Structure formats: structure tokens, C-alpha cells
Short mmCIF file of C-alpha atoms and ligand atoms in Angstrom, two decimals:
data_model
loop_
_atom_site.label_atom_id
_atom_site.label_comp_id
_atom_site.label_asym_id
_atom_site.label_seq_id
_atom_site.Cartn_x
_atom_site.Cartn_y
_atom_site.Cartn_z
CA MET A 1 -0.01 0.01 0.01
CA VAL A 2 1.16 3.53 -0.73
CA HIS A 3 -0.01 6.88 0.52
CA ALA A 4 -0.82 9.12 -2.48
CA LEU A 5 -1.21 12.89 -2.30
CA VAL A 6 -3.46 14.34 -5.01
CA ALA A 7 -3.31 18.10 -5.66
CA GLY A 8 -6.76 19.17 -6.87
CA GLY A 9 -10.22 17.85 -6.15
CA GLY A 10 -11.78 18.42 -9.59
CA ILE A 11 -13.13 15.70 -11.84
CA GLY A 12 -9.59 14.37 -12.54
CA GLY A 13 -8.43 14.55 -8.92
CA LEU A 14 -11.49 12.74 -7.51
CA ALA A 15 -11.35 10.09 -10.26
CA CYS A 16 -7.69 9.57 -9.46
CA ALA A 17 -8.40 9.24 -5.70
CA LEU A 18 -11.10 6.69 -6.42
CA ALA A 19 -8.89 4.67 -8.80
CA LEU A 20 -6.04 4.55 -6.27
CA ALA A 21 -8.32 3.71 -3.37
CA ARG A 22 -9.81 0.85 -5.40
CA GLY A 23 -6.22 -0.43 -5.83
CA GLY A 24 -5.79 -0.68 -2.05
CA HIS A 25 -4.03 2.64 -1.45
CA ARG A 26 -4.54 5.50 0.96
CA VAL A 27 -5.18 8.88 -0.68
CA THR A 28 -5.20 12.45 0.59
CA VAL A 29 -6.80 14.94 -1.80
CA LEU A 30 -5.64 18.58 -1.29
CA GLU A 31 -8.19 20.99 -2.78
CA ARG A 32 -7.65 24.73 -2.84
CA ARG A 33 -11.35 25.66 -2.70
CA ARG A 34 -13.26 25.68 0.60
CA GLU A 35 -16.09 23.59 -0.85
CA LEU A 36 -16.06 20.60 -3.12
CA THR A 37 -18.39 21.50 -5.95
CA GLU A 38 -18.28 21.67 -9.74
CA ILE A 39 -19.96 24.64 -11.38
CA GLY A 40 -20.84 25.17 -15.01
CA ALA A 41 -23.16 23.67 -17.48
CA GLY A 42 -23.15 20.52 -19.55
CA ILE A 43 -20.33 18.20 -20.33
CA GLN A 44 -20.42 15.64 -23.13
CA ILE A 45 -19.32 12.15 -22.32
CA ALA A 46 -18.42 9.70 -25.08
CA PRO A 47 -18.27 5.92 -24.59
CA ASN A 48 -14.57 6.06 -23.59
CA GLY A 49 -15.53 8.36 -20.70
CA PHE A 50 -18.35 6.12 -19.64
CA LEU A 51 -16.14 3.07 -19.78
CA ALA A 52 -13.67 4.85 -17.46
CA LEU A 53 -16.51 5.80 -15.13
CA ASP A 54 -17.69 2.16 -15.11
CA ARG A 55 -14.20 1.06 -14.11
CA LEU A 56 -14.36 3.57 -11.24
CA GLY A 57 -17.76 2.15 -10.17
CA VAL A 58 -19.79 5.31 -10.86
CA GLY A 59 -20.85 4.79 -14.51
CA PRO A 60 -24.46 3.80 -13.74
CA ALA A 61 -24.98 6.80 -11.43
CA VAL A 62 -23.71 9.28 -14.04
CA ARG A 63 -25.59 7.55 -16.91
CA ALA A 64 -28.81 7.81 -14.95
CA ARG A 65 -28.43 11.60 -14.84
CA GLY A 66 -27.43 12.10 -18.49
CA VAL A 67 -29.37 13.20 -21.54
CA HIS A 68 -28.67 10.42 -24.05
CA VAL A 69 -28.10 12.22 -27.31
CA GLU A 70 -29.28 10.79 -30.64
CA ALA A 71 -26.75 12.41 -32.93
CA LEU A 72 -23.85 14.85 -33.30
CA ARG A 73 -24.71 17.19 -36.18
CA LEU A 74 -22.51 19.66 -37.99
CA VAL A 75 -24.56 22.20 -39.94
CA ASP A 76 -23.42 24.85 -42.40
CA GLY A 77 -23.88 27.88 -40.20
CA ALA A 78 -24.98 30.12 -43.08
CA THR A 79 -27.34 27.88 -45.03
CA GLY A 80 -28.54 25.42 -42.41
CA GLU A 81 -27.50 22.46 -44.63
CA LEU A 82 -26.61 19.35 -42.65
CA LEU A 83 -22.97 18.64 -43.53
CA ALA A 84 -22.41 15.60 -41.31
CA GLY A 85 -24.50 13.68 -38.81
CA LEU A 86 -23.06 11.02 -36.54
CA PRO A 87 -25.87 8.81 -35.20
CA LEU A 88 -25.22 7.87 -31.57
CA SER A 89 -27.67 5.07 -31.07
CA GLY A 90 -27.96 1.68 -32.78
CA GLU A 91 -24.75 0.88 -34.59
CA TYR A 92 -22.72 3.44 -32.64
CA ARG A 93 -23.72 1.92 -29.30
CA ARG A 94 -23.05 -1.58 -30.54
CA ARG A 95 -19.70 -0.71 -32.01
CA PHE A 96 -18.36 1.38 -29.14
CA ARG A 97 -20.14 -0.58 -26.46
CA GLY A 98 -21.93 2.40 -24.95
CA GLY A 99 -23.81 5.57 -25.66
CA TYR A 100 -23.02 9.25 -25.71
CA ALA A 101 -24.58 11.57 -23.18
CA VAL A 102 -24.59 15.14 -21.94
CA VAL A 103 -24.51 15.48 -18.19
CA GLY A 104 -24.55 18.50 -15.95
CA ARG A 105 -21.13 19.01 -14.41
CA ARG A 106 -22.64 18.48 -10.97
CA ASP A 107 -24.13 15.20 -12.16
CA LEU A 108 -20.67 13.93 -13.11
CA TYR A 109 -18.90 15.39 -10.10
CA GLY A 110 -21.57 14.35 -7.53
CA PRO A 111 -21.19 10.57 -7.97
CA LEU A 112 -17.37 10.84 -7.96
CA LEU A 113 -17.51 12.87 -4.75
CA ALA A 114 -20.03 10.53 -3.08
CA ALA A 115 -17.84 7.50 -3.93
CA CYS A 116 -14.73 9.27 -2.53
CA ARG A 117 -16.61 10.18 0.65
CA ALA A 118 -17.76 6.57 1.00
CA ALA A 119 -14.20 5.25 0.61
CA PRO A 120 -12.50 5.01 4.03
CA ALA A 121 -9.06 5.24 2.36
CA VAL A 122 -9.77 8.70 0.86
CA THR A 123 -9.29 11.88 2.90
CA LEU A 124 -10.53 15.09 1.37
CA VAL A 125 -8.83 18.27 2.60
CA THR A 126 -10.33 21.59 1.46
CA GLY A 127 -8.76 25.04 1.72
CA ALA A 128 -5.35 23.45 0.94
CA SER A 129 -3.67 25.28 -1.93
CA VAL A 130 -0.59 23.34 -3.07
CA ALA A 131 2.31 25.74 -3.50
CA ASP A 132 5.33 23.48 -3.93
CA TYR A 133 6.77 20.06 -3.41
CA THR A 134 10.15 18.43 -2.64
CA GLN A 135 11.02 14.79 -3.00
CA GLY A 136 13.61 12.51 -1.58
CA PRO A 137 14.49 8.99 -2.70
CA GLY A 138 11.54 7.47 -0.84
CA ASP A 139 8.91 10.15 -0.36
CA VAL A 140 7.44 13.45 -1.47
CA THR A 141 6.45 16.41 0.70
CA VAL A 142 3.88 18.98 -0.43
CA ARG A 143 3.70 22.44 1.02
CA THR A 144 0.50 24.47 0.95
CA ALA A 145 0.23 28.22 0.61
CA ASP A 146 -0.68 28.49 4.33
CA GLY A 147 2.48 26.69 5.40
CA ARG A 148 1.21 23.15 6.05
CA ALA A 149 3.24 20.12 4.94
CA PHE A 150 1.83 16.77 3.76
CA ARG A 151 4.04 13.74 3.22
CA GLY A 152 3.29 10.80 0.91
CA ASP A 153 4.85 8.19 -1.29
CA LEU A 154 3.72 9.93 -4.44
CA LEU A 155 2.08 13.16 -5.63
CA VAL A 156 -0.41 13.45 -8.49
CA GLY A 157 -0.81 16.98 -9.79
CA ALA A 158 -4.48 17.12 -10.82
CA ASP A 159 -4.67 20.85 -10.25
CA GLY A 160 -6.00 21.91 -13.61
CA LEU A 161 -5.05 24.40 -16.31
CA TRP A 162 -3.02 26.65 -13.98
CA SER A 163 -1.37 23.71 -12.19
CA ALA A 164 1.23 24.63 -9.57
CA VAL A 165 2.65 21.09 -9.83
CA ARG A 166 3.09 21.47 -13.57
CA ALA A 167 4.76 24.85 -13.11
CA ARG A 168 7.41 23.09 -11.06
CA LEU A 169 7.61 19.91 -13.15
CA VAL A 170 7.37 21.26 -16.72
CA GLY A 171 7.87 25.01 -16.28
CA ASP A 172 6.18 25.98 -19.53
CA GLY A 173 4.69 29.23 -18.25
CA PRO A 174 1.05 30.29 -18.35
CA PRO A 175 -1.53 28.58 -20.57
CA LYS A 176 -1.95 29.85 -24.15
CA PRO A 177 -5.02 31.91 -24.96
CA SER A 178 -6.43 30.49 -28.16
CA GLY A 179 -7.86 33.79 -29.39
CA HIS A 180 -11.32 32.22 -29.16
CA THR A 181 -14.02 33.50 -26.77
CA ILE A 182 -16.87 31.26 -25.71
CA HIS A 183 -20.18 32.70 -24.51
CA ARG A 184 -22.45 30.32 -22.66
CA ALA A 185 -26.00 30.42 -21.35
CA LEU A 186 -28.78 28.11 -20.18
CA VAL A 187 -32.36 28.39 -21.35
CA PRO A 188 -35.24 26.75 -19.48
CA VAL A 189 -36.74 24.30 -21.93
CA ALA A 190 -40.22 25.71 -21.42
CA ARG A 191 -38.96 28.81 -23.31
CA VAL A 192 -37.69 26.72 -26.24
CA PRO A 193 -40.21 26.29 -29.09
CA GLU A 194 -41.02 22.66 -29.85
CA HIS A 195 -39.37 22.86 -33.27
CA LEU A 196 -36.00 23.67 -31.64
CA ARG A 197 -36.01 20.93 -28.96
CA TRP A 198 -33.74 18.51 -30.80
CA ASN A 199 -32.13 15.72 -28.82
CA THR A 200 -28.86 16.20 -30.67
CA VAL A 201 -25.66 18.12 -30.20
CA THR A 202 -26.10 20.62 -33.06
CA LEU A 203 -23.21 22.76 -34.19
CA TRP A 204 -23.67 25.62 -36.62
CA ALA A 205 -20.27 26.17 -38.23
CA GLY A 206 -19.90 29.75 -39.47
CA THR A 207 -16.96 31.90 -40.53
CA GLY A 208 -14.71 32.36 -37.50
CA ARG A 209 -17.52 31.34 -35.13
CA HIS A 210 -19.85 28.53 -34.24
CA LEU A 211 -22.97 28.07 -32.20
CA VAL A 212 -23.62 24.80 -30.43
CA HIS A 213 -26.69 23.71 -28.43
CA TYR A 214 -27.98 20.62 -26.67
CA LEU A 215 -30.37 19.67 -23.91
CA ILE A 216 -29.02 19.07 -20.40
CA ASP A 217 -30.41 18.55 -16.83
CA GLY A 218 -32.58 15.66 -17.90
CA GLY A 219 -33.96 17.82 -20.71
CA ARG A 220 -34.93 20.72 -18.43
CA HIS A 221 -32.49 23.21 -19.96
CA LEU A 222 -31.02 24.00 -23.34
CA ASN A 223 -27.28 24.67 -23.15
CA VAL A 224 -26.26 27.29 -25.73
CA ALA A 225 -22.68 28.29 -26.51
CA LEU A 226 -21.36 30.74 -29.11
CA THR A 227 -17.61 30.63 -29.78
CA VAL A 228 -16.02 33.49 -31.72
CA ASP A 229 -12.49 33.55 -33.18
CA ASP A 230 -11.92 37.14 -32.02
CA GLY A 231 -8.19 37.07 -31.27
CA ALA A 232 -8.83 37.60 -27.54
CA ARG A 233 -5.67 37.46 -25.47
CA GLU A 234 -6.94 38.63 -22.06
CA LEU A 235 -7.49 35.64 -19.75
CA VAL A 236 -11.21 35.95 -18.99
CA SER A 237 -13.11 33.36 -17.03
CA GLY A 238 -16.85 33.42 -16.53
CA ARG A 239 -17.39 37.24 -16.98
CA PRO A 240 -21.09 38.12 -17.27
CA VAL A 241 -21.83 39.86 -20.60
CA PRO A 242 -24.98 41.63 -21.85
CA ARG A 243 -27.29 39.70 -24.18
CA GLU A 244 -26.80 42.34 -26.90
CA HIS A 245 -23.04 41.76 -26.81
CA VAL A 246 -23.61 38.11 -27.81
CA LEU A 247 -26.40 38.83 -30.30
CA ASP A 248 -24.08 41.29 -32.08
CA ARG A 249 -21.59 38.48 -32.68
CA LEU A 250 -23.81 36.17 -34.74
CA ASP A 251 -22.69 37.58 -38.10
CA GLY A 252 -23.48 35.29 -41.03
CA LEU A 253 -25.35 32.69 -38.95
CA HIS A 254 -28.66 31.24 -40.19
CA PRO A 255 -31.91 32.75 -38.77
CA LEU A 256 -32.66 29.48 -36.95
CA ALA A 257 -29.30 29.60 -35.17
CA ARG A 258 -29.95 33.27 -34.29
CA ASN A 259 -33.37 32.30 -32.90
CA VAL A 260 -31.70 29.75 -30.62
CA ALA A 261 -29.17 32.30 -29.37
CA ALA A 262 -31.91 34.90 -28.85
CA LEU A 263 -33.67 32.58 -26.37
CA ALA A 264 -30.94 33.11 -23.78
CA ASP A 265 -30.61 36.04 -21.36
CA ALA A 266 -27.82 35.44 -18.89
CA TRP A 267 -24.58 34.99 -20.78
CA ARG A 268 -21.06 34.57 -19.49
CA GLU A 269 -17.84 34.51 -21.45
CA TRP A 270 -14.50 32.70 -21.22
CA VAL A 271 -11.33 33.04 -23.31
CA LEU A 272 -10.34 29.49 -24.15
CA CYS A 273 -6.84 28.37 -23.33
CA ASP A 274 -4.75 25.25 -23.84
CA ARG A 275 -1.11 24.29 -23.93
CA ASP A 276 1.15 22.49 -26.35
CA PRO A 277 1.35 18.75 -25.71
CA VAL A 278 4.35 17.67 -23.63
CA ALA A 279 5.65 14.23 -22.88
CA THR A 280 7.03 15.31 -19.52
CA TRP A 281 4.34 14.23 -17.13
CA THR A 282 6.45 12.69 -14.42
CA ASP A 283 9.43 13.43 -12.26
CA GLY A 284 10.34 10.59 -9.89
CA ARG A 285 7.42 10.28 -7.46
CA VAL A 286 5.40 13.10 -9.04
CA ALA A 287 2.98 12.80 -11.99
CA LEU A 288 0.45 15.05 -13.74
CA LEU A 289 -3.10 14.08 -14.59
CA GLY A 290 -6.09 15.71 -16.36
CA ASP A 291 -5.89 19.33 -17.46
CA ALA A 292 -2.62 19.71 -15.50
CA ALA A 293 -1.05 17.20 -17.94
CA HIS A 294 -2.92 17.91 -21.18
CA PRO A 295 -5.19 20.96 -21.17
CA MET A 296 -7.14 21.16 -24.41
CA LEU A 297 -9.70 23.30 -26.15
CA GLN A 298 -13.23 21.99 -25.70
CA TYR A 299 -13.83 21.29 -29.41
CA ALA A 300 -13.33 17.52 -29.18
CA ALA A 301 -15.40 17.38 -25.92
CA GLN A 302 -12.77 15.15 -24.40
CA GLY A 303 -10.90 17.01 -21.62
CA ALA A 304 -12.77 15.33 -18.77
CA CYS A 305 -12.95 12.02 -20.60
CA GLN A 306 -9.17 12.03 -20.96
CA ALA A 307 -8.75 12.88 -17.26
CA LEU A 308 -10.96 9.87 -16.37
CA GLU A 309 -8.88 7.68 -18.69
CA ASP A 310 -5.68 8.93 -16.96
CA ALA A 311 -7.13 7.95 -13.58
CA VAL A 312 -8.07 4.44 -14.68
CA VAL A 313 -4.69 3.75 -16.28
CA LEU A 314 -2.78 5.12 -13.26
CA GLY A 315 -4.95 3.18 -10.83
CA GLY A 316 -4.46 -0.03 -12.84
CA LEU A 317 -0.69 0.33 -12.95
CA LEU A 318 -0.36 1.10 -9.27
CA ASP A 319 -2.80 -1.60 -8.21
CA SER A 320 -1.44 -3.20 -5.02
CA ALA A 321 2.03 -1.69 -5.66
CA GLY A 322 4.43 -0.93 -2.84
CA PRO A 323 6.29 2.41 -2.34
CA GLY A 324 9.50 1.18 -3.96
CA ALA A 325 7.80 0.58 -7.30
CA VAL A 326 6.30 4.11 -7.52
CA PRO A 327 8.81 5.94 -9.82
CA GLY A 328 8.88 3.10 -12.34
CA LEU A 329 5.10 2.78 -12.41
CA LEU A 330 4.57 6.53 -12.81
CA ALA A 331 6.97 6.44 -15.79
CA ALA A 332 4.91 3.54 -17.21
CA TYR A 333 1.76 5.63 -16.73
CA ARG A 334 3.35 8.51 -18.69
CA ASP A 335 4.47 6.16 -21.47
CA ALA A 336 0.97 4.72 -21.70
CA ARG A 337 -0.88 8.02 -21.82
CA TRP A 338 1.10 10.99 -23.21
CA SER A 339 0.73 10.27 -26.89
CA ARG A 340 -3.00 9.51 -26.80
CA ALA A 341 -3.81 12.54 -24.65
CA GLY A 342 -1.42 14.75 -26.73
CA SER A 343 -3.16 13.64 -29.91
CA THR A 344 -6.47 14.65 -28.41
CA GLN A 345 -5.09 18.13 -27.57
CA LEU A 346 -4.02 18.59 -31.21
CA LEU A 347 -7.22 17.16 -32.51
CA ALA A 348 -9.20 19.74 -30.49
CA ARG A 349 -7.17 22.55 -32.11
CA GLU A 350 -7.63 21.12 -35.57
CA MET A 351 -11.38 20.79 -35.06
CA GLY A 352 -11.62 24.48 -34.16
CA ASP A 353 -9.48 25.70 -37.05
CA ARG A 354 -10.47 23.32 -39.84
CA LEU A 355 -13.90 22.01 -39.01
CA TYR A 356 -15.79 24.64 -37.06
CA HIS A 357 -14.37 28.05 -38.14
CA PRO A 358 -12.92 27.98 -41.67
CA SER A 359 -14.05 30.43 -44.38
CA GLY A 360 -13.86 30.66 -48.17
CA ALA A 361 -12.00 27.87 -50.03
CA LEU A 362 -11.11 26.08 -46.80
CA ALA A 363 -14.78 25.95 -45.80
CA ARG A 364 -15.76 24.69 -49.27
CA SER A 365 -13.24 21.86 -49.14
CA ARG A 366 -14.42 20.99 -45.65
CA ASP A 367 -18.01 20.85 -46.90
CA ALA A 368 -17.05 18.64 -49.87
CA LEU A 369 -15.14 16.29 -47.60
CA LEU A 370 -17.89 16.02 -45.06
CA ARG A 371 -20.59 15.43 -47.74
CA SER A 372 -18.50 12.54 -49.10
CA LEU A 373 -18.29 10.72 -45.78
CA SER A 374 -20.61 7.80 -45.12
CA GLU A 375 -21.87 6.89 -41.67
CA GLU A 376 -19.29 4.11 -41.67
CA ASP A 377 -16.50 6.65 -42.47
CA LEU A 378 -17.64 8.82 -39.53
CA TYR A 379 -17.57 5.87 -37.18
CA ALA A 380 -14.08 4.99 -38.38
CA LYS A 381 -12.87 8.56 -37.74
CA VAL A 382 -13.98 8.58 -34.08
CA ALA A 383 -13.18 4.93 -33.32
CA TRP A 384 -9.69 5.57 -31.88
CA LEU A 385 -11.14 8.09 -29.43
CA HIS A 386 -14.68 6.99 -28.56
CA GLY A 387 -14.05 3.27 -28.94
CA ALA A 388 -10.91 2.95 -26.76
CA ARG A 389 -10.81 -0.03 -24.48
CA ASP A 390 -7.48 0.31 -22.61
CA PHE A 391 -6.86 4.07 -23.00
CA THR A 392 -3.24 3.65 -23.99
CA GLY A 393 -1.08 3.87 -27.11
CA PRO A 394 -0.58 6.54 -29.76
CA GLY A 395 -3.32 8.57 -31.41
CA PRO A 396 -3.66 8.70 -35.18
CA ALA A 397 -0.36 9.03 -37.02
CA ALA A 398 -1.35 12.33 -38.59
CA LEU A 399 -1.75 13.84 -35.16
CA THR A 400 1.09 12.18 -33.31
CA ARG A 401 3.49 13.30 -36.04
CA GLU A 402 3.09 16.73 -34.56
CA LEU A 403 4.46 15.59 -31.26
CA VAL A 404 8.19 15.93 -31.18
CA GLY A 405 10.29 13.28 -29.54
CA PRO A 406 9.65 10.66 -26.91
CA PRO A 407 9.67 11.45 -23.20
CA ALA A 408 13.25 12.35 -22.35
CA THR A 409 15.29 12.90 -19.23
CA ALA A 410 18.41 15.00 -19.38
CA GLU A 411 21.47 14.12 -17.37
CA GLY A 412 20.94 14.89 -13.76
CA GLY A 413 17.35 13.69 -13.87
CA ARG A 414 15.76 17.04 -14.86
CA PRO A 415 12.86 16.22 -17.19
CA VAL A 416 13.04 17.72 -20.63
CA ARG A 417 10.04 19.19 -22.36
CA ALA A 418 8.84 17.78 -25.65
CA THR A 419 6.46 20.18 -27.30
CA ALA A 420 4.44 20.22 -30.45
CA GLY A 421 7.03 21.41 -32.90
CA SER A 422 5.26 22.33 -36.13
CA GLY A 423 3.99 25.83 -36.50
CA ARG A 424 1.07 24.39 -38.43
CA ILE A 425 -0.86 23.37 -35.34
CA ALA A 426 1.06 24.72 -32.36
CA ARG A 427 0.20 28.30 -31.56
C1 FAD B 1 -16.24 25.38 -22.20
C2 FAD B 1 -15.74 24.01 -21.91
C3 FAD B 1 -16.46 22.91 -22.30
C4 FAD B 1 -15.99 21.59 -22.04
N1 FAD B 1 -16.72 20.54 -22.42
C5 FAD B 1 -16.26 19.27 -22.22
C6 FAD B 1 -16.96 18.16 -22.68
O1 FAD B 1 -18.05 18.29 -23.28
N2 FAD B 1 -16.48 16.89 -22.44
C7 FAD B 1 -15.29 16.73 -21.77
O2 FAD B 1 -14.86 15.56 -21.57
N3 FAD B 1 -14.59 17.78 -21.30
C8 FAD B 1 -15.03 19.04 -21.52
N4 FAD B 1 -14.31 20.11 -21.07
C9 FAD B 1 -13.02 19.90 -20.36
C10 FAD B 1 -13.19 19.57 -18.87
O3 FAD B 1 -14.00 20.59 -18.26
C11 FAD B 1 -11.85 19.53 -18.23
O4 FAD B 1 -10.95 18.84 -19.03
C12 FAD B 1 -11.93 18.88 -16.86
O5 FAD B 1 -12.73 19.60 -15.99
C13 FAD B 1 -10.54 18.74 -16.25
O6 FAD B 1 -10.62 18.26 -14.95
P1 FAD B 1 -9.38 18.41 -13.99
O7 FAD B 1 -9.81 17.76 -12.72
O8 FAD B 1 -8.14 17.93 -14.63
O9 FAD B 1 -9.17 19.98 -13.82
P2 FAD B 1 -10.14 21.03 -13.08
O10 FAD B 1 -11.56 20.70 -13.35
O11 FAD B 1 -9.65 22.40 -13.44
O12 FAD B 1 -9.88 20.79 -11.54
C14 FAD B 1 -8.69 21.22 -10.92
C15 FAD B 1 -8.96 21.31 -9.45
O13 FAD B 1 -7.74 21.66 -8.79
C16 FAD B 1 -7.98 22.72 -7.89
N5 FAD B 1 -6.71 23.45 -7.77
C17 FAD B 1 -6.15 24.30 -8.62
N6 FAD B 1 -4.97 24.71 -8.21
C18 FAD B 1 -4.77 24.10 -7.01
C19 FAD B 1 -3.69 24.10 -6.07
N7 FAD B 1 -2.60 24.84 -6.26
N8 FAD B 1 -3.81 23.37 -4.94
C20 FAD B 1 -4.92 22.59 -4.74
N9 FAD B 1 -5.96 22.58 -5.61
C21 FAD B 1 -5.87 23.29 -6.73
C22 FAD B 1 -9.09 23.52 -8.52
O14 FAD B 1 -9.76 24.29 -7.52
C23 FAD B 1 -9.98 22.40 -9.09
O15 FAD B 1 -10.87 21.90 -8.15
C24 FAD B 1 -14.76 21.43 -21.34
C25 FAD B 1 -14.02 22.55 -20.92
C26 FAD B 1 -14.52 23.81 -21.20
C27 FAD B 1 -13.67 25.00 -20.76
#
């Protein structure tokens, strides 16, 4: 048995605590916030995410709270023409052994939290902001901003986009603003006309912007999000904005899409950030997980799913391990996960640039390509992501080509950063 310290009690941190506790270990989660909650609207979970949740024992509880979506639809934002539709029932469920659902963030977080609280081996400490760590040959000590020290056999940095553990381990500075601003709002379904209550994730792809909407909260609300490629560089998170500000940004979108956006009143905006993929996820007894390891734009709807996958793989590798095996097993976790998660980071950027926001000739070639794809072709394209069974291995060659070099350690044991090297995708 080992004693694991987990920095961060978000979706990734709690999933990690659960996975380690199920492997017979003691876990202390150090969460900066005073309360353990998850705020925000809907989150899409593909079959790979549900499989991970099943392996953590909370799949049924999350599934029961989800809206099980019938299709993912990409629509020409100007004309309303359906460019591609991925059916998510029938053959999709059979092939990927599970469905696709939208759940409220609380409905994903709640079952993870309840399971952690029910696990005697998990201790949840709130108001504990991890500031730094030191490690010796046999242990790691975490220091919090208020001067407390916690000692364990390993530390998992699951402290999100602005990870303090990553700052120390990778040192790649602040996250990168993508130049895209997302505006989000919830509309009570009673205010949504019948002809707009589709049980699909519908994405209207316009020039430099897209609008997406889907039902959440068991069908009680419509989640609406407008993303605009506006070059924003200021790091904004959840700022309330007037309705008119959002309605003024719908240039070129179809009247039906405008009608959907006009249903919403209370909008907030975020400037989306990510980081280049790195292969340096571990340093001795310290490892990164979730957004701390591989923060990605939301366009592939996979950030939380990848965090859940990380937790399952880490838990499986450490299952019943003793303290002496920790550094080797953390390195094995990194080897198993970095390429797949890095590919997903790059995929998310590509989806934004090439699928959702292109204009002119690029948009026309996108349309031609999408129109040529059969249902079978669409299933084949998502199979590596949605249909994963063991959550390891490389992503598609076209994406992993962008990742430069294997994980490397320079002399003296200082980890070396491997970043996405090509200017084509990396910002
Ligand atoms: C607009 C948007 C839509 C998205 N949609 C989807 C989707 O549809 N599907 C999907 O799978 N993913 C989606 N994601 C991604 C998903 O939200 C994240 O990938 C996921 O929440 C990451 O979980 P995490 O636990 O790694 O990080 P976080 O959720 O950021 O949790 C980190 C935790 O660490 C705590 N913390 C931070 N610093 C410290 C510290 N120094 N000490 C202690 N605690 C600390 C924080 O308070 C927080 O509780 C979306 C993201 C965005 C922005």
C-alpha cells in the first residue's frame, strides 16, 4: 500500500483518488477551494468516458443523470444544410459498447464525490492550496500556501489548467489563450419552441464562429454556446456579458441559429486556453493528470474524458504496488498516456481551425469532404477516441506526427520538455 497525495479535487483529482483507493491505497486529496463543488453547465461524455466511469464504479450513477443524445450534427452555419451527422444510437452503441450523453457538471462530479466520501481510504482536505513540493528517494512532501506540509509516497498533480505542480515539473509558463471566446448560457426548456427541442448536439459552423446547443439537466435546460474567433488574449473566465453583446456576434449565422441564441438572457464568457502537448508528465514520485497534464480546447469534448482515462490507467498500474515501485510505475503511466492525450489536444485545435471556423475555399473543401463521408466513415474517424478499451497507445499518425520526440530525461534527472514542434498546429 502507498499513501498518495493528490493536488486538486476536480473531476480528474477525484477520479484519481477513487482509482487509487480501489487499488488498495490511501489517498489524501488537497483541494484549494473551501467547498467541493463543480460549477458550469453541460459536459459531453463519449463511450470512452463512460467506460472509465464504469471502471471507477460510478458509471451507472452518471448515466442515470445524463441526456442520451441521438446524434452529433454539423450544420453549415450560413445555409442550415446538414454537412455531417453522426448517429449515436444503434450501430454506434453496438460498435463502441456504450452511448453518448450530456450530463450537468454536478451530475458527473456528484457521484465521484459521493464515492470518494464513501471510501474510508480517501481523505478530502479543502482550503489546501498546493504551493510546492520536494522529493527525496523514498517520499514526497507537499507544502501548501498557508504553510502546512503533507508527506506521501507519491504526488499526483491534478490541479488543472493553472497547475502549480506542472509549473514546477514542466515549467512551460502560463496557458496559451487560443484567441477564441466562448459565450455560454442556459435556457429553461419551457422557453424553447417545440421545433428547436432537438435531442442532438447541433453545431452551426460559421466563418470564424460557431454556435452549439444541446439539452441538459434531464432535458430541463437547453445549453447554448457561441464561440467566436476574435483574437482575444486577455485571460477571462466566466465574466457576465450583456445579451446584446452576444447577439451582435452572430454575423453570417442562419436565422434558426440566431433564434436559438436569442432565447438566452444570462450569458457569461471565457477566453479559451490550452497548452502545447508535452511528454514530460512525471518526475520521480510526481505525476500530472487531467488538465494539468494535457489541457485542451473543448472542441473535441474530451478533456474530462481524458482525465478519467488517466485515472483508470494510473490506478491499474499502481494496483497493489508498494512504495519502492512508484517511480517506475509513474513512468509507465506517462508512457501509456502521453501520446494519446497529446493527440487529443491537437485534434481539439484542428477541429476548431479546420472543422468549425474555416471560411472561403477552406470551408468549401471541408463541406465537400464532409458530404463525401458515409456513416461508416464517420464511425471509423472517431473509433480511436470513442471506442478505446485500454486508454493507452498513440493517437492517429497524422496527429502524433506533430508531437516531437519521446519522453526524455536529461542528465541529472531534470525532465526535458517535448512540445508540439510544427507551427502548423502549435500556436
Ligand atoms: C467550455 C468548456 C467545455 C468543455 N466541455 C467538455 C466536454 O463536453 N467533455 C469533456 O470531456 N470535457 C469538456 N471540457 C473539459 C473539462 O472541463 C476539463 O478537461 C476537466 O474539468 C478537467 O478536470 P481536472 O480535474 O483535470 O481539472 P479542473 O476541473 O480544473 O480541476 C482542478 C482542481 O484543482 C484545484 N486546484 C487548482 N490549483 C490548485 C492548487 N494549487 N492546490 C490545490 N488545488 C488546486 C481547482 O480548484 C480544481 O478543483 C470542457 C471545458 C470547457 C472550458
